[in-house]
Every structure is written in C-alpha cells, then in structure tokens.
mmCIF file with all atom_site columns, C-alpha atoms in Angstrom:
data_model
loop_
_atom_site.group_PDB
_atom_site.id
_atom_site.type_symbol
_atom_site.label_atom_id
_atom_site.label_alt_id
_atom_site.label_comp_id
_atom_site.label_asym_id
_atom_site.label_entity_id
_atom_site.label_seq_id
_atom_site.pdbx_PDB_ins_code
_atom_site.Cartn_x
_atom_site.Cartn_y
_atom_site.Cartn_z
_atom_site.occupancy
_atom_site.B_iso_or_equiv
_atom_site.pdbx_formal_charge
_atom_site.auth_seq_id
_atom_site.auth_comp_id
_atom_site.auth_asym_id
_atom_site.auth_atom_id
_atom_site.pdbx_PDB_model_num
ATOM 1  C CA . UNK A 1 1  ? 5.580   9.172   0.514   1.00 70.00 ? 27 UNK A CA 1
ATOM 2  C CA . UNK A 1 2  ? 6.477   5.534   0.251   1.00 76.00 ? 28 UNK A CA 1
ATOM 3  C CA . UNK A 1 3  ? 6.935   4.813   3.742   1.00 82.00 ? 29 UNK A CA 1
ATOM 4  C CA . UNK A 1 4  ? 3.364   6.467   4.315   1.00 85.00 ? 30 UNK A CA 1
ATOM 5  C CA . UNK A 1 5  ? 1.612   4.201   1.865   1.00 84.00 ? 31 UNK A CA 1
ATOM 6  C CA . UNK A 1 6  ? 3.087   1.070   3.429   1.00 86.00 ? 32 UNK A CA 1
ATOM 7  C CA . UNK A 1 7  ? 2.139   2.097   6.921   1.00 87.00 ? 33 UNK A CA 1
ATOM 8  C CA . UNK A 1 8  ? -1.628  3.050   5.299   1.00 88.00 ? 34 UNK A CA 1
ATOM 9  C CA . UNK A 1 9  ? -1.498  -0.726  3.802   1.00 89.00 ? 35 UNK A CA 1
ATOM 10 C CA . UNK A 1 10 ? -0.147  -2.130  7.629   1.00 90.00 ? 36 UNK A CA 1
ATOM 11 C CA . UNK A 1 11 ? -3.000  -0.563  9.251   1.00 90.00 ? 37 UNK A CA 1
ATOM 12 C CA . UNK A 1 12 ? -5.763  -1.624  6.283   1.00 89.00 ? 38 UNK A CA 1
ATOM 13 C CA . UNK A 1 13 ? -3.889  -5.176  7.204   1.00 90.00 ? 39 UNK A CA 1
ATOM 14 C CA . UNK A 1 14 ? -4.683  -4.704  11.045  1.00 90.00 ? 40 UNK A CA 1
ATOM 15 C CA . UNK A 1 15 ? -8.372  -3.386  10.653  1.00 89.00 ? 41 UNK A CA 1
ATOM 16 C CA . UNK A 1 16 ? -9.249  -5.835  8.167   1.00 89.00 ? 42 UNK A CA 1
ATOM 17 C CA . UNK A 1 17 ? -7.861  -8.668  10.910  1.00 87.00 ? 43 UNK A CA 1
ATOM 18 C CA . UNK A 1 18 ? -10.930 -6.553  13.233  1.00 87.00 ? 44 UNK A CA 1
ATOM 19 C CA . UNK A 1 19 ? -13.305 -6.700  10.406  1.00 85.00 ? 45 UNK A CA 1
ATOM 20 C CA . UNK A 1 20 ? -13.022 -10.413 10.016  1.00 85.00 ? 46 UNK A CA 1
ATOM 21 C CA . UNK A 1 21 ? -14.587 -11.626 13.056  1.00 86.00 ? 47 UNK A CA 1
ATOM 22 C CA . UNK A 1 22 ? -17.506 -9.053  11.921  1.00 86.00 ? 48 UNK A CA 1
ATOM 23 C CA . UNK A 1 23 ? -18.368 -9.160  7.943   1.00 85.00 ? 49 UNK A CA 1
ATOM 24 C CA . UNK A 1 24 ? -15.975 -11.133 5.568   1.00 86.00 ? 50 UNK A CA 1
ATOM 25 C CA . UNK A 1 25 ? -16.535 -8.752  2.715   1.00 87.00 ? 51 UNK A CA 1
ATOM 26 C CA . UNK A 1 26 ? -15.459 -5.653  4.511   1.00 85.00 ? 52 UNK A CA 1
ATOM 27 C CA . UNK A 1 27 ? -12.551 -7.522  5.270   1.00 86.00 ? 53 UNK A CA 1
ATOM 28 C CA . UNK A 1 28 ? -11.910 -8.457  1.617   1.00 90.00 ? 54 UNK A CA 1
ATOM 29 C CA . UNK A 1 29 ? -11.989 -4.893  0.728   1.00 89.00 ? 55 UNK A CA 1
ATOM 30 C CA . UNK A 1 30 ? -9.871  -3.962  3.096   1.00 88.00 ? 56 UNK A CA 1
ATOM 31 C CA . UNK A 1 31 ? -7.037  -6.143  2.232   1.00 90.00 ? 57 UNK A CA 1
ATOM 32 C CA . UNK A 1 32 ? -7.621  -5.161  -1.481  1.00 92.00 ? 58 UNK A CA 1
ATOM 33 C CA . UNK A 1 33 ? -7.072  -1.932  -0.272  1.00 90.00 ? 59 UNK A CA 1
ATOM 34 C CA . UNK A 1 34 ? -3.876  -2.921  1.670   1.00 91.00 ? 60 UNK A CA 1
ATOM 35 C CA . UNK A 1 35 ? -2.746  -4.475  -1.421  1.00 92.00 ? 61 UNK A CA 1
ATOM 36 C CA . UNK A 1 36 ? -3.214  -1.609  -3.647  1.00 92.00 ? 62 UNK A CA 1
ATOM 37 C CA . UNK A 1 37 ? -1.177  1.070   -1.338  1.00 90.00 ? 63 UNK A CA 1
ATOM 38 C CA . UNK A 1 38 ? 1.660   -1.661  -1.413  1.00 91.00 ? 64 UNK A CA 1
ATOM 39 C CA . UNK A 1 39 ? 1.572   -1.704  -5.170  1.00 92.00 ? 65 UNK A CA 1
ATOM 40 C CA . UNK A 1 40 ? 1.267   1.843   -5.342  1.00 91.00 ? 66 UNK A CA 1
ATOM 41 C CA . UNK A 1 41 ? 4.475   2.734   -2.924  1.00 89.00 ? 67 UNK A CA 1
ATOM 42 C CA . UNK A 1 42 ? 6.667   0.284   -5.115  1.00 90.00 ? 68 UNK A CA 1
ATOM 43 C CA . UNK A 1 43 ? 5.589   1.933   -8.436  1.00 91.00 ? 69 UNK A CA 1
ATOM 44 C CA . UNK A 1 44 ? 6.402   5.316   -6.243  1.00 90.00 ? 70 UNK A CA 1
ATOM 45 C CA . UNK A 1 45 ? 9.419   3.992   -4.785  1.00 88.00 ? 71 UNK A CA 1
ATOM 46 C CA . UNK A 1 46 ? 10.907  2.591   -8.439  1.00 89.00 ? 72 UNK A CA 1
ATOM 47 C CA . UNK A 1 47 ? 10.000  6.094   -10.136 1.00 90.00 ? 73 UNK A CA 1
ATOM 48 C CA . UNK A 1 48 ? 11.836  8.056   -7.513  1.00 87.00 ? 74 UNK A CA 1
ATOM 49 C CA . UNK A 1 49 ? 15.343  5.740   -8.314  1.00 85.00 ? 75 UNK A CA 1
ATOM 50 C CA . UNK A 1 50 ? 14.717  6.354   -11.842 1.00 85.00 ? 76 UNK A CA 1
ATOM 51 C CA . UNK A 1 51 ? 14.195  10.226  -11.101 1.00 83.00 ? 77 UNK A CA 1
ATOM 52 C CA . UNK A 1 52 ? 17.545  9.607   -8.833  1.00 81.00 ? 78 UNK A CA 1
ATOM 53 C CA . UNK A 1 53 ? 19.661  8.191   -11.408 1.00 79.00 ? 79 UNK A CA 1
ATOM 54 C CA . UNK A 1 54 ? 18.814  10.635  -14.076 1.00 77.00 ? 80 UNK A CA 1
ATOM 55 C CA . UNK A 1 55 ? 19.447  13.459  -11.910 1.00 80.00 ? 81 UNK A CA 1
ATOM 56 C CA . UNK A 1 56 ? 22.985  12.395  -11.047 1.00 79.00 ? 82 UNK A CA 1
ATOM 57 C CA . UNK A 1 57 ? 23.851  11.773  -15.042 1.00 70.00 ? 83 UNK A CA 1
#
C-alpha cells in the first residue's frame, strides 16, 4: 500500500507541475495533496514494522 501512495503523491507532483502554468491554486492543492499521501505512506510504512516486529516476538 505504501509504494501506491508514493506513486499517487509522484503523479499529484507531475500534474501539479501541468497545473502551474494554468492556475497557481490548483497547483497548491495539488502538492498539498502530494504531501499528504507521502505523510500518509510513512505513518503506513512505520505501523507495518511495528506490526512486523511484534509478530516475530
């Protein structure tokens, strides 16, 4: 699921590059929403090591 959410984020990167020569806010919200799928794969990706570990205890 991670690598899915970064990927989303990449292309919210790319199509907010598009949006920029177009409308500046759409572009802003775009990159908020790139940054938000990166936050949310790292919370994802440090709750699945913590699942990890405590399985193998």
């Amino acid at each position: 699921m991670s690598a899915r959410l970064v990927l989303l984020a990449a292309a919210l990167f790319v199509a907010a590059g598009y949006l920029a020569q177009i409308d500046v806010w759409a572009a802003w919200l775009f990159v908020a929403g790139g940054i938000v799928s990166l936050v949310f794969a790292a919370v994802d990706g440090v709750r699945s090591v913590k699942r990890r570990r405590l399985a193998r205890a």
